[in-house]
């Protein structure tokens, strides 16, 4: 334990500590600092300042040495990261290399990480659909995991709260399975989007094509202008960091906002070793931090601690936070910490061609595409598998050049690209069932460069997922055929879990202390001044991209924690 | 010791990494060349001729003037497997013998209008050998990429817009050269 004088302790004491600066940590920082709490945000990676630290944001394609390809040897050295489609020359600096943070794959698990201020909020896909009442009721209705301690009505206002601030585009679609929200104008449809929507409306009851809700500013309202964020230019280079601040990230939005309050202290290069639990006081008193550069250990103290290190690393920190009271990890009285990890199932892709509507072509750019909310087993059980899948849809026409031939012919072809026929593509986004055997544990021997135990990851698909694949493949093909699409090709990507980059669970919320780790306000049942509001808190996964729900859960928990602190309950 | 031998010797000494002064976008890079490869001025100019035959100068510059040959070398060095690299250099080296045999003269001495024939014949003739075929395949792919993704083409011919026009999902296809 670090040897600190009383002054040193005072200097290292804050009202709140937030571990992690990604999409949920950023929200915790914003809400806590706005409420007047002196807040320390710890980030294991380097600082990334909005705009200043986006070195590739304005580069033309020819300015990349390898035209955006990652060199062969580097790919070979990073088999896990190589499977992340977004890892290219222009985003390389935002991804963790395989050997920088090793982990043990008991089964193949592609763990894609971004260790820097802002975390993966710089790199996310920006789809932001709300969960519905049916999503929160899922485990109770279908008898898996445990009942969520919250329902849609508990979080609806918090969805509105984060949507208004972050800036989310979308339509008021009026669908029970996908609640509406506070939306900026939606992304426009093209001719084939409209055609496909009509076919679904006419021939497939309960299936709807809608504009996916996206965290790109289709319009900048005063709320975003106050953050220094401007309308999206549809460059579709979001993952480099946006010079207009046109998509939501911790870096462009919540962290600078928190900084403006004067209550934020941001400490990059801070690997959190563990949360400190004081047996006498019966609560957590702070965190132990290893400086990632000097490896010096420092303790920081606070009344409230938010652990938002990203789902799997939050599990790691809590498992590593042992004390007399909690020999198996903080709050882990029931032995469930690290268990019931789940993810999203994206394996089925369908692609086709459409020879109609040739008089039209899409022109220009839009930052988002379209989406079919889940239609399987939505309001009652209908199939031989549990839950269902949403579908990402896109349609377009490419201008491409014929690359056959050589010499003058080739050059002529290259310089005169031709418009191809319409293509249509769809990808399932499936819910998976959290299982006790899908777990992360600490290796008892091996440690990383900072002396932290290596994580062992044992997460796999199950029979329910395989049945869902078959159904998704059949249903998407059937809808494509009904729309008159031809040359329909279904692919099973056969990915391993992890590459969805939606890992969730391990520190699940629940009603009972003997079957869950967190209560309905994201406090550890057994240590109420420690809160977890990142992906680790998820009881089930639903089908939606999870970030919006993390944001809403975080804002809700932060407000409650502040209230509890005022009443001296924590 | 001539230059080629000297280069080859350096390559052997440095375990396969051959340092070539390589000017691309003003950067000097080191190229990884297999130790088995022969690469000297003759191969350098042969590659220039090949890329320029693939995409010749017309009223706009061809691949050679845009230094696409250097881009091809860079990509082969950095973005291809060792196996590809060996095939590429071996194919490049064997090209003259193949052309001499089939066309009775070296590639360089072929007339500018007929130089394309030996290149086209590589994929048709079995005596070209898999390495020469690999050389042509890799060179063509990287030449097209280096040409289309060159500053010249992206700023003068097929203009690249960082900020696209506002989206129109019902734009007339005829205006984009599409079939109607």
PDB file of N, CA and C in Angstrom, chain A residues 301-345:
ATOM      1  N   UNK A 301      -8.710   8.441  -3.491  1.00  0.00           N
ATOM      2  CA  UNK A 301      -9.833   8.176  -2.598  1.00  0.00           C
ATOM      3  C   UNK A 301     -11.071   8.964  -3.006  1.00  0.00           C
ATOM      4  N   UNK A 302     -12.223   8.396  -2.736  1.00  0.00           N
ATOM      5  CA  UNK A 302     -13.482   9.094  -3.019  1.00  0.00           C
ATOM      6  C   UNK A 302     -14.620   8.408  -2.281  1.00  0.00           C
ATOM      7  N   UNK A 303     -15.719   9.148  -2.181  1.00  0.00           N
ATOM      8  CA  UNK A 303     -16.898   8.593  -1.504  1.00  0.00           C
ATOM      9  C   UNK A 303     -17.629   7.603  -2.407  1.00  0.00           C
ATOM     10  N   UNK A 304     -17.565   7.889  -3.712  1.00  0.00           N
ATOM     11  CA  UNK A 304     -18.296   7.057  -4.674  1.00  0.00           C
ATOM     12  C   UNK A 304     -17.369   6.675  -5.820  1.00  0.00           C
ATOM     13  N   UNK A 305     -17.479   5.438  -6.252  1.00  0.00           N
ATOM     14  CA  UNK A 305     -16.609   4.971  -7.328  1.00  0.00           C
ATOM     15  C   UNK A 305     -17.447   4.335  -8.433  1.00  0.00           C
ATOM     16  N   UNK A 306     -17.308   4.873  -9.622  1.00  0.00           N
ATOM     17  CA  UNK A 306     -17.953   4.301 -10.805  1.00  0.00           C
ATOM     18  C   UNK A 306     -16.906   3.469 -11.551  1.00  0.00           C
ATOM     19  N   UNK A 307     -17.222   2.204 -11.792  1.00  0.00           N
ATOM     20  CA  UNK A 307     -16.294   1.366 -12.563  1.00  0.00           C
ATOM     21  C   UNK A 307     -16.866   1.221 -13.974  1.00  0.00           C
ATOM     22  N   UNK A 308     -16.239   1.889 -14.923  1.00  0.00           N
ATOM     23  CA  UNK A 308     -16.684   1.933 -16.317  1.00  0.00           C
ATOM     24  C   UNK A 308     -15.503   1.632 -17.233  1.00  0.00           C
ATOM     25  N   UNK A 309     -14.822   0.543 -16.927  1.00  0.00           N
ATOM     26  CA  UNK A 309     -13.562   0.249 -17.603  1.00  0.00           C
ATOM     27  C   UNK A 309     -13.770  -0.490 -18.922  1.00  0.00           C
ATOM     28  N   UNK A 310     -14.993  -0.672 -19.350  1.00  0.00           N
ATOM     29  CA  UNK A 310     -15.482  -1.509 -20.460  1.00  0.00           C
ATOM     30  C   UNK A 310     -15.735  -2.903 -19.902  1.00  0.00           C
ATOM     31  N   UNK A 311     -16.754  -3.571 -20.441  1.00  0.00           N
ATOM     32  CA  UNK A 311     -17.329  -4.744 -19.776  1.00  0.00           C
ATOM     33  C   UNK A 311     -16.290  -5.705 -19.211  1.00  0.00           C
ATOM     34  N   UNK A 312     -15.375  -6.164 -20.029  1.00  0.00           N
ATOM     35  CA  UNK A 312     -14.481  -7.231 -19.572  1.00  0.00           C
ATOM     36  C   UNK A 312     -13.451  -6.701 -18.583  1.00  0.00           C
ATOM     37  N   UNK A 313     -12.940  -5.495 -18.823  1.00  0.00           N
ATOM     38  CA  UNK A 313     -11.972  -4.942 -17.881  1.00  0.00           C
ATOM     39  C   UNK A 313     -12.611  -4.556 -16.547  1.00  0.00           C
ATOM     40  N   UNK A 314     -13.884  -4.207 -16.553  1.00  0.00           N
ATOM     41  CA  UNK A 314     -14.578  -3.965 -15.286  1.00  0.00           C
ATOM     42  C   UNK A 314     -14.636  -5.256 -14.468  1.00  0.00           C
ATOM     43  N   UNK A 315     -14.913  -6.370 -15.152  1.00  0.00           N
ATOM     44  CA  UNK A 315     -14.870  -7.674 -14.471  1.00  0.00           C
ATOM     45  C   UNK A 315     -13.488  -7.934 -13.888  1.00  0.00           C
ATOM     46  N   UNK A 316     -12.465  -7.647 -14.691  1.00  0.00           N
ATOM     47  CA  UNK A 316     -11.078  -7.872 -14.246  1.00  0.00           C
ATOM     48  C   UNK A 316     -10.784  -7.082 -12.964  1.00  0.00           C
ATOM     49  N   UNK A 317     -11.136  -5.807 -12.970  1.00  0.00           N
ATOM     50  CA  UNK A 317     -10.828  -4.955 -11.811  1.00  0.00           C
ATOM     51  C   UNK A 317     -11.561  -5.457 -10.563  1.00  0.00           C
ATOM     52  N   UNK A 318     -12.846  -5.784 -10.705  1.00  0.00           N
ATOM     53  CA  UNK A 318     -13.603  -6.238  -9.526  1.00  0.00           C
ATOM     54  C   UNK A 318     -13.088  -7.594  -9.033  1.00  0.00           C
ATOM     55  N   UNK A 319     -12.767  -8.496  -9.964  1.00  0.00           N
ATOM     56  CA  UNK A 319     -12.215  -9.803  -9.555  1.00  0.00           C
ATOM     57  C   UNK A 319     -10.889  -9.622  -8.823  1.00  0.00           C
ATOM     58  N   UNK A 320     -10.157  -8.584  -9.224  1.00  0.00           N
ATOM     59  CA  UNK A 320      -8.839  -8.339  -8.631  1.00  0.00           C
ATOM     60  C   UNK A 320      -8.925  -7.510  -7.347  1.00  0.00           C
ATOM     61  N   UNK A 321     -10.113  -7.052  -6.988  1.00  0.00           N
ATOM     62  CA  UNK A 321     -10.305  -6.217  -5.788  1.00  0.00           C
ATOM     63  C   UNK A 321     -10.657  -7.122  -4.611  1.00  0.00           C
ATOM     64  N   UNK A 322      -9.649  -7.746  -4.038  1.00  0.00           N
ATOM     65  CA  UNK A 322      -9.908  -8.691  -2.960  1.00  0.00           C
ATOM     66  C   UNK A 322      -9.586  -8.052  -1.605  1.00  0.00           C
ATOM     67  N   UNK A 323     -10.284  -8.504  -0.596  1.00  0.00           N
ATOM     68  CA  UNK A 323     -10.116  -7.992   0.765  1.00  0.00           C
ATOM     69  C   UNK A 323     -10.561  -9.111   1.712  1.00  0.00           C
ATOM     70  N   UNK A 324     -10.408  -8.901   3.012  1.00  0.00           N
ATOM     71  CA  UNK A 324     -10.885  -9.919   3.953  1.00  0.00           C
ATOM     72  C   UNK A 324     -12.371 -10.168   3.768  1.00  0.00           C
ATOM     73  N   UNK A 325     -13.093  -9.083   3.588  1.00  0.00           N
ATOM     74  CA  UNK A 325     -14.538  -9.185   3.426  1.00  0.00           C
ATOM     75  C   UNK A 325     -14.900  -9.855   2.094  1.00  0.00           C
ATOM     76  N   UNK A 326     -14.133  -9.531   1.050  1.00  0.00           N
ATOM     77  CA  UNK A 326     -14.449 -10.051  -0.289  1.00  0.00           C
ATOM     78  C   UNK A 326     -13.250 -10.806  -0.876  1.00  0.00           C
ATOM     79  N   UNK A 327     -12.980 -12.023  -0.404  1.00  0.00           N
ATOM     80  CA  UNK A 327     -11.793 -12.749  -0.883  1.00  0.00           C
ATOM     81  C   UNK A 327     -11.888 -13.143  -2.361  1.00  0.00           C
ATOM     82  N   UNK A 328     -13.104 -13.170  -2.922  1.00  0.00           N
ATOM     83  CA  UNK A 328     -13.268 -13.606  -4.315  1.00  0.00           C
ATOM     84  C   UNK A 328     -13.611 -12.474  -5.272  1.00  0.00           C
ATOM     85  N   UNK A 329     -13.296 -11.263  -4.850  1.00  0.00           N
ATOM     86  CA  UNK A 329     -13.609 -10.129  -5.703  1.00  0.00           C
ATOM     87  C   UNK A 329     -14.694  -9.276  -5.092  1.00  0.00           C
ATOM     88  N   UNK A 330     -14.622  -7.977  -5.372  1.00  0.00           N
ATOM     89  CA  UNK A 330     -15.517  -7.025  -4.716  1.00  0.00           C
ATOM     90  C   UNK A 330     -16.984  -7.325  -5.021  1.00  0.00           C
ATOM     91  N   UNK A 331     -17.755  -7.429  -3.959  1.00  0.00           N
ATOM     92  CA  UNK A 331     -19.197  -7.645  -4.107  1.00  0.00           C
ATOM     93  C   UNK A 331     -19.580  -9.055  -4.495  1.00  0.00           C
ATOM     94  N   UNK A 332     -18.572  -9.952  -4.537  1.00  0.00           N
ATOM     95  CA  UNK A 332     -18.812 -11.290  -5.099  1.00  0.00           C
ATOM     96  C   UNK A 332     -19.171 -12.302  -4.014  1.00  0.00           C
ATOM     97  N   UNK A 333     -20.224 -12.050  -3.274  1.00  0.00           N
ATOM     98  CA  UNK A 333     -20.640 -12.988  -2.230  1.00  0.00           C
ATOM     99  C   UNK A 333     -21.228 -14.264  -2.818  1.00  0.00           C
ATOM    100  N   UNK A 334     -21.863 -14.155  -3.975  1.00  0.00           N
ATOM    101  CA  UNK A 334     -22.576 -15.316  -4.530  1.00  0.00           C
ATOM    102  C   UNK A 334     -21.758 -16.080  -5.574  1.00  0.00           C
ATOM    103  N   UNK A 335     -20.539 -15.630  -5.838  1.00  0.00           N
ATOM    104  CA  UNK A 335     -19.691 -16.352  -6.798  1.00  0.00           C
ATOM    105  C   UNK A 335     -20.088 -16.142  -8.254  1.00  0.00           C
ATOM    106  N   UNK A 336     -20.948 -15.177  -8.523  1.00  0.00           N
ATOM    107  CA  UNK A 336     -21.409 -14.981  -9.900  1.00  0.00           C
ATOM    108  C   UNK A 336     -20.619 -13.927 -10.669  1.00  0.00           C
ATOM    109  N   UNK A 337     -19.694 -13.235  -9.972  1.00  0.00           N
ATOM    110  CA  UNK A 337     -18.902 -12.205 -10.661  1.00  0.00           C
ATOM    111  C   UNK A 337     -18.102 -12.844 -11.797  1.00  0.00           C
ATOM    112  N   UNK A 338     -18.183 -12.274 -12.971  1.00  0.00           N
ATOM    113  CA  UNK A 338     -17.463 -12.804 -14.137  1.00  0.00           C
ATOM    114  C   UNK A 338     -18.279 -13.791 -14.944  1.00  0.00           C
ATOM    115  N   UNK A 339     -19.443 -14.166 -14.418  1.00  0.00           N
ATOM    116  CA  UNK A 339     -20.257 -15.167 -15.119  1.00  0.00           C
ATOM    117  C   UNK A 339     -21.427 -14.515 -15.863  1.00  0.00           C
ATOM    118  N   UNK A 340     -22.062 -15.305 -16.722  1.00  0.00           N
ATOM    119  CA  UNK A 340     -23.183 -14.817 -17.538  1.00  0.00           C
ATOM    120  C   UNK A 340     -22.746 -13.680 -18.467  1.00  0.00           C
ATOM    121  N   UNK A 341     -21.567 -13.849 -19.043  1.00  0.00           N
ATOM    122  CA  UNK A 341     -21.102 -12.909 -20.062  1.00  0.00           C
ATOM    123  C   UNK A 341     -21.836 -13.244 -21.360  1.00  0.00           C
ATOM    124  N   UNK A 342     -22.246 -12.230 -22.090  1.00  0.00           N
ATOM    125  CA  UNK A 342     -22.944 -12.468 -23.361  1.00  0.00           C
ATOM    126  C   UNK A 342     -22.493 -11.433 -24.386  1.00  0.00           C
ATOM    127  N   UNK A 343     -23.051 -11.530 -25.573  1.00  0.00           N
ATOM    128  CA  UNK A 343     -22.540 -10.727 -26.692  1.00  0.00           C
ATOM    129  C   UNK A 343     -23.630 -10.680 -27.753  1.00  0.00           C
ATOM    130  N   UNK A 344     -23.346 -10.128 -28.898  1.00  0.00           N
ATOM    131  CA  UNK A 344     -24.313 -10.116 -29.990  1.00  0.00           C
ATOM    132  C   UNK A 344     -23.875 -11.056 -31.109  1.00  0.00           C
ATOM    133  N   UNK A 345     -24.879 -11.508 -31.824  1.00  0.00           N
ATOM    134  CA  UNK A 345     -24.680 -12.564 -32.807  1.00  0.00           C
ATOM    135  C   UNK A 345     -24.921 -11.975 -34.202  1.00  0.00           C
TER     136      UNK A 345
END
